[in-house]
mmCIF file of C-alpha atoms in Angstrom:
data_model
loop_
_atom_site.group_PDB
_atom_site.id
_atom_site.type_symbol
_atom_site.label_atom_id
_atom_site.label_comp_id
_atom_site.label_asym_id
_atom_site.label_seq_id
_atom_site.Cartn_x
_atom_site.Cartn_y
_atom_site.Cartn_z
ATOM 1 C CA MET A 1 50.517 7.414 -40.606
ATOM 2 C CA GLN A 2 48.898 10.566 -41.601
ATOM 3 C CA PRO A 3 45.839 11.510 -38.528
ATOM 4 C CA THR A 4 42.488 10.681 -40.510
ATOM 5 C CA TYR A 5 39.573 11.378 -39.702
ATOM 6 C CA LEU A 6 37.281 8.678 -37.824
ATOM 7 C CA PRO A 7 39.528 6.720 -39.183
ATOM 8 C CA TRP A 8 38.455 2.450 -40.059
ATOM 9 C CA ALA A 9 39.683 -0.394 -37.983
ATOM 10 C CA GLY A 10 42.644 -1.100 -40.065
ATOM 11 C CA TYR A 11 44.289 2.492 -38.717
ATOM 12 C CA PHE A 12 43.822 1.226 -35.076
ATOM 13 C CA SER A 13 45.108 -2.191 -35.651
ATOM 14 C CA MET A 14 48.073 -0.534 -36.701
ATOM 15 C CA ILE A 15 48.158 1.408 -33.636
ATOM 16 C CA ASP A 16 47.759 -1.319 -31.905
ATOM 17 C CA TYR A 17 50.553 -3.796 -33.687
ATOM 18 C CA VAL A 18 53.301 -1.138 -33.537
ATOM 19 C CA ASP A 19 56.067 -0.254 -30.789
ATOM 20 C CA VAL A 20 55.856 3.455 -31.772
ATOM 21 C CA PHE A 21 53.151 5.291 -33.925
ATOM 22 C CA VAL A 22 54.318 8.139 -35.423
ATOM 23 C CA PHE A 23 51.583 10.839 -36.675
ATOM 24 C CA LEU A 24 52.922 12.053 -39.941
ATOM 25 C CA GLU A 25 51.395 15.886 -39.282
ATOM 26 C CA ASP A 26 54.017 18.467 -41.238
ATOM 27 C CA VAL A 27 53.649 16.761 -45.154
ATOM 28 C CA GLN A 28 51.171 18.003 -47.775
ATOM 29 C CA PHE A 29 47.697 18.480 -46.571
ATOM 30 C CA SER A 30 45.632 16.662 -49.736
ATOM 31 C CA ARG A 31 42.001 17.546 -50.447
ATOM 32 C CA ARG A 32 39.245 14.837 -50.151
ATOM 33 C CA SER A 33 41.060 12.388 -48.727
ATOM 34 C CA TRP A 34 41.147 10.563 -45.471
ATOM 35 C CA GLN A 35 42.674 13.401 -44.048
ATOM 36 C CA GLN A 36 39.507 14.976 -44.164
ATOM 37 C CA ARG A 37 36.548 12.933 -44.231
ATOM 38 C CA ASN A 38 35.432 9.015 -44.293
ATOM 39 C CA ARG A 39 32.119 6.589 -44.135
ATOM 40 C CA ILE A 40 29.837 5.789 -41.713
ATOM 41 C CA ASN A 41 27.074 2.837 -42.078
ATOM 42 C CA PHE A 42 23.982 4.865 -42.966
ATOM 43 C CA LYS A 43 21.040 2.418 -43.224
ATOM 44 C CA GLY A 44 23.401 -0.161 -45.568
ATOM 45 C CA GLN A 45 24.449 2.835 -47.268
ATOM 46 C CA GLU A 46 27.981 4.409 -47.336
ATOM 47 C CA LYS A 47 27.550 7.481 -45.755
ATOM 48 C CA TRP A 48 30.450 10.118 -46.376
ATOM 49 C CA LEU A 49 31.282 12.772 -42.950
ATOM 50 C CA THR A 50 33.335 15.562 -44.694
ATOM 51 C CA VAL A 51 34.939 18.432 -42.840
ATOM 52 C CA PRO A 52 35.127 21.619 -44.185
ATOM 53 C CA VAL A 53 38.791 23.221 -44.741
ATOM 54 C CA LYS A 54 39.747 26.873 -45.557
ATOM 55 C CA LYS A 55 41.374 26.471 -48.677
ATOM 56 C CA THR A 56 40.847 29.644 -50.653
ATOM 57 C CA GLY A 57 44.524 31.027 -51.513
ATOM 58 C CA LEU A 58 45.999 28.131 -49.242
ATOM 59 C CA ARG A 59 47.213 25.666 -52.209
ATOM 60 C CA ASN A 60 50.024 23.276 -50.707
ATOM 61 C CA GLN A 61 49.517 23.540 -46.988
ATOM 62 C CA ILE A 62 50.816 21.236 -44.640
ATOM 63 C CA ILE A 63 48.528 19.017 -42.650
ATOM 64 C CA LYS A 64 49.448 20.869 -39.197
ATOM 65 C CA ASP A 65 48.088 24.204 -40.435
ATOM 66 C CA VAL A 66 44.758 23.141 -41.969
ATOM 67 C CA GLU A 67 42.144 25.416 -40.576
ATOM 68 C CA ILE A 68 38.480 23.988 -40.481
ATOM 69 C CA VAL A 69 35.714 25.914 -41.527
ATOM 70 C CA ASN A 70 33.515 26.372 -39.058
ATOM 71 C CA HIS A 71 31.878 24.351 -36.377
ATOM 72 C CA GLU A 72 28.358 24.103 -37.693
ATOM 73 C CA TRP A 73 29.250 20.657 -39.372
ATOM 74 C CA LYS A 74 29.628 18.810 -36.132
ATOM 75 C CA ILE A 75 26.334 18.786 -35.235
ATOM 76 C CA LYS A 76 25.410 17.711 -38.830
ATOM 77 C CA HIS A 77 27.962 15.126 -38.344
ATOM 78 C CA PHE A 78 26.912 14.430 -34.523
ATOM 79 C CA ASN A 79 23.132 13.920 -35.878
ATOM 80 C CA LEU A 80 23.687 11.838 -38.610
ATOM 81 C CA ILE A 81 26.117 9.422 -36.338
ATOM 82 C CA LYS A 82 22.964 9.353 -33.879
ATOM 83 C CA GLU A 83 20.489 8.459 -36.573
ATOM 84 C CA ALA A 84 22.768 5.954 -38.460
ATOM 85 C CA TYR A 85 23.243 4.081 -34.874
ATOM 86 C CA THR A 86 20.730 4.539 -32.950
ATOM 87 C CA GLY A 87 19.281 0.801 -31.380
ATOM 88 C CA ALA A 88 23.100 -0.453 -31.035
ATOM 89 C CA PRO A 89 24.339 -1.913 -28.427
ATOM 90 C CA TYR A 90 27.188 0.226 -27.892
ATOM 91 C CA PHE A 91 25.353 2.972 -28.774
ATOM 92 C CA LYS A 92 26.177 5.518 -26.364
ATOM 93 C CA ASP A 93 30.027 4.991 -25.943
ATOM 94 C CA ILE A 94 30.261 5.878 -29.413
ATOM 95 C CA ILE A 95 28.438 9.280 -28.922
ATOM 96 C CA TYR A 96 30.939 9.625 -25.874
ATOM 97 C CA ILE A 97 33.548 9.352 -28.128
ATOM 98 C CA PHE A 98 32.591 11.967 -30.673
ATOM 99 C CA GLU A 99 30.573 14.230 -27.961
ATOM 100 C CA LYS A 100 34.290 14.391 -26.277
ATOM 101 C CA SER A 101 37.096 14.049 -29.163
ATOM 102 C CA ILE A 102 35.230 16.267 -31.512
ATOM 103 C CA LEU A 103 31.868 17.414 -30.788
ATOM 104 C CA ASN A 104 33.643 19.514 -27.845
ATOM 105 C CA ASN A 105 36.816 20.596 -29.190
ATOM 106 C CA THR A 106 37.201 24.120 -29.375
ATOM 107 C CA SER A 107 40.524 23.652 -32.316
ATOM 108 C CA LEU A 108 39.876 25.258 -35.432
ATOM 109 C CA LEU A 109 42.911 22.778 -36.901
ATOM 110 C CA LEU A 110 42.079 19.471 -38.139
ATOM 111 C CA ARG A 111 45.508 18.136 -37.133
ATOM 112 C CA ASP A 112 43.720 18.534 -33.306
ATOM 113 C CA ILE A 113 40.434 17.413 -34.177
ATOM 114 C CA ASN A 114 41.562 14.344 -36.287
ATOM 115 C CA ILE A 115 44.309 13.210 -33.257
ATOM 116 C CA GLN A 116 41.805 13.850 -30.413
ATOM 117 C CA PHE A 117 39.252 11.167 -31.911
ATOM 118 C CA ILE A 118 42.298 8.680 -33.081
ATOM 119 C CA GLN A 119 43.903 9.157 -28.874
ATOM 120 C CA GLU A 120 40.135 9.205 -27.562
ATOM 121 C CA VAL A 121 39.219 5.436 -29.352
ATOM 122 C CA MET A 122 43.281 4.551 -27.861
ATOM 123 C CA LYS A 123 42.148 4.898 -24.530
ATOM 124 C CA TYR A 124 38.739 3.375 -24.968
ATOM 125 C CA LEU A 125 40.132 0.453 -26.838
ATOM 126 C CA ASP A 126 42.788 0.259 -23.987
ATOM 127 C CA ILE A 127 45.916 0.859 -27.013
ATOM 128 C CA ASN A 128 48.820 2.069 -25.423
ATOM 129 C CA THR A 129 51.276 2.221 -27.983
ATOM 130 C CA LYS A 130 53.269 5.132 -27.702
ATOM 131 C CA ILE A 131 53.423 7.834 -29.684
ATOM 132 C CA ILE A 132 55.191 11.191 -31.239
ATOM 133 C CA PHE A 133 54.343 13.688 -33.807
ATOM 134 C CA SER A 134 56.522 14.296 -37.275
ATOM 135 C CA SER A 135 56.829 17.628 -36.591
ATOM 136 C CA THR A 136 58.506 17.475 -33.415
ATOM 137 C CA LEU A 137 61.211 15.221 -34.909
ATOM 138 C CA LYS A 138 62.661 18.508 -36.973
ATOM 139 C CA LEU A 139 63.981 16.866 -39.987
ATOM 140 C CA GLU A 140 63.745 17.388 -44.069
ATOM 141 C CA GLY A 141 63.307 15.152 -46.823
ATOM 142 C CA LYS A 142 60.420 14.002 -49.005
ATOM 143 C CA LYS A 143 58.657 10.507 -49.489
ATOM 144 C CA SER A 144 60.670 7.701 -48.655
ATOM 145 C CA GLU A 145 63.724 9.738 -47.468
ATOM 146 C CA TYR A 146 61.643 11.838 -44.993
ATOM 147 C CA LEU A 147 59.932 8.299 -43.952
ATOM 148 C CA LEU A 148 63.791 7.014 -43.710
ATOM 149 C CA LYS A 149 65.388 9.707 -41.603
ATOM 150 C CA ILE A 150 62.440 9.026 -39.096
ATOM 151 C CA CYS A 151 62.925 5.588 -38.608
ATOM 152 C CA GLU A 152 66.892 6.452 -38.048
ATOM 153 C CA GLU A 153 66.272 8.782 -35.692
ATOM 154 C CA LEU A 154 63.832 6.665 -33.905
ATOM 155 C CA SER A 155 66.512 4.090 -33.866
ATOM 156 C CA ALA A 156 64.219 1.903 -35.835
ATOM 157 C CA GLU A 157 64.634 -2.005 -36.918
ATOM 158 C CA GLU A 158 61.598 -2.791 -39.189
ATOM 159 C CA TYR A 159 59.164 -0.422 -40.534
ATOM 160 C CA ILE A 160 55.376 -1.251 -40.903
ATOM 161 C CA SER A 161 54.355 0.059 -44.133
ATOM 162 C CA ALA A 162 50.733 0.525 -45.113
ATOM 163 C CA PRO A 163 50.183 -1.516 -48.372
ATOM 164 C CA GLY A 164 49.151 2.011 -49.891
ATOM 165 C CA SER A 165 52.751 3.314 -49.276
ATOM 166 C CA ILE A 166 54.874 0.658 -50.617
ATOM 167 C CA GLU A 167 55.074 1.188 -54.732
ATOM 168 C CA TYR A 168 57.009 4.769 -54.287
ATOM 169 C CA ILE A 169 59.255 3.739 -51.502
ATOM 170 C CA GLU A 170 60.638 0.407 -53.375
ATOM 171 C CA GLU A 171 60.669 2.326 -56.648
ATOM 172 C CA GLU A 172 62.834 4.806 -54.600
ATOM 173 C CA GLY A 173 64.858 1.874 -53.681
ATOM 174 C CA LEU A 174 66.318 3.924 -49.774
ATOM 175 C CA PHE A 175 65.232 1.685 -47.804
ATOM 176 C CA ARG A 176 67.411 -0.856 -49.340
ATOM 177 C CA LYS A 177 70.014 0.934 -48.845
ATOM 178 C CA SER A 178 69.848 0.949 -44.897
ATOM 179 C CA ASN A 179 69.550 -1.737 -42.345
ATOM 180 C CA ILE A 180 65.448 -0.637 -41.784
ATOM 181 C CA LYS A 181 63.599 -3.639 -42.578
ATOM 182 C CA ILE A 182 59.956 -3.214 -44.354
ATOM 183 C CA GLN A 183 56.842 -4.981 -43.898
ATOM 184 C CA ILE A 184 53.688 -4.396 -45.212
ATOM 185 C CA PHE A 185 51.095 -4.503 -42.745
ATOM 186 C CA ASN A 186 48.083 -6.109 -44.751
ATOM 187 C CA THR A 187 44.442 -6.505 -43.250
ATOM 188 C CA GLN A 188 41.342 -8.885 -44.280
ATOM 189 C CA VAL A 189 37.773 -8.050 -44.610
ATOM 190 C CA VAL A 190 35.966 -10.065 -41.417
ATOM 191 C CA GLU A 191 32.340 -9.306 -41.091
ATOM 192 C CA TYR A 192 31.024 -8.729 -37.841
ATOM 193 C CA ASP A 193 27.977 -9.745 -35.873
ATOM 194 C CA ASN A 194 26.310 -6.295 -36.496
ATOM 195 C CA PHE A 195 22.505 -7.720 -36.062
ATOM 196 C CA LYS A 196 21.731 -6.243 -39.196
ATOM 197 C CA ILE A 197 24.465 -8.502 -41.274
ATOM 198 C CA ASP A 198 23.055 -8.435 -44.500
ATOM 199 C CA ASP A 199 23.499 -4.636 -44.529
ATOM 200 C CA PHE A 200 27.424 -5.176 -43.283
ATOM 201 C CA ILE A 201 29.799 -2.778 -45.159
ATOM 202 C CA PRO A 202 33.639 -3.365 -45.011
ATOM 203 C CA TYR A 203 35.748 -0.712 -44.578
ATOM 204 C CA MET A 204 33.807 1.855 -42.431
ATOM 205 C CA SER A 205 34.670 4.136 -39.616
ATOM 206 C CA ILE A 206 35.972 2.612 -36.330
ATOM 207 C CA LEU A 207 32.592 4.075 -35.060
ATOM 208 C CA ASP A 208 30.537 0.631 -37.157
ATOM 209 C CA VAL A 209 32.715 -1.698 -35.075
ATOM 210 C CA ILE A 210 32.617 -0.229 -31.861
ATOM 211 C CA ALA A 211 29.030 0.476 -32.157
ATOM 212 C CA TYR A 212 27.978 -3.357 -32.232
ATOM 213 C CA ASN A 213 30.724 -4.705 -30.472
ATOM 214 C CA GLY A 214 32.190 -2.834 -27.837
ATOM 215 C CA PRO A 215 36.043 -2.695 -26.313
ATOM 216 C CA ASP A 216 36.470 -6.305 -25.562
ATOM 217 C CA LEU A 217 35.300 -7.538 -29.024
ATOM 218 C CA THR A 218 36.564 -4.736 -30.959
ATOM 219 C CA LYS A 219 40.136 -4.996 -29.799
ATOM 220 C CA LYS A 220 39.812 -9.107 -30.622
ATOM 221 C CA TYR A 221 38.793 -7.680 -34.164
ATOM 222 C CA LEU A 222 42.402 -5.827 -34.624
ATOM 223 C CA LYS A 223 43.332 -8.579 -33.769
ATOM 224 C CA CYS A 224 41.843 -10.752 -36.372
ATOM 225 C CA ILE A 225 41.404 -8.202 -39.461
ATOM 226 C CA ARG A 226 45.512 -8.101 -39.289
ATOM 227 C CA GLY A 227 45.582 -12.482 -39.018
ATOM 228 C CA GLU A 228 45.771 -12.751 -35.330
ATOM 229 C CA LYS A 229 43.564 -15.176 -33.562
#
């Protein structure tokens, strides 16, 4: 999966589910995608938080090379998160995670900021899945060809695919010619008691789940949305 900004619970559910998780960070960056923005529940409404990145003269960048414009947006996002979740039972937990991984992060690379946040949440939820960065594998290819090469390099028996990728994987048909099975990672919408249930909005950032559930219930929630008890 590409390293995304403040990912939703399903992203972490997949990390928790697999044996090895690969950060796909040497593929083309998509502007205005989850790679640079995500949503929080702000007083019952979806609120987009977008990271400004350098773009002038920088077409066709790969993810690991994308630079943020400045650090000023971090304060804005931090203040919005504080206003949105003040009063939540685990408010201090999400503030600590954001401060440590983003607010105090001095890197100018979007990739570093996204990955540090993801790894900080993994630590908080005691998720110990092995992590690999695609750029370290020194492989080449496009779309499903590249995914297949990564799987073969790691001696994988099964590839867990996000629903959004399965269409082009099946269309290209390369996995069918291999010995690697494909499983589609599906999730379901499950509400949680956030003390203002009328304001529940699905698919918000993991910060929303943690703010109202803490580490233990959030870990259970990751299993619940993928259909496990």
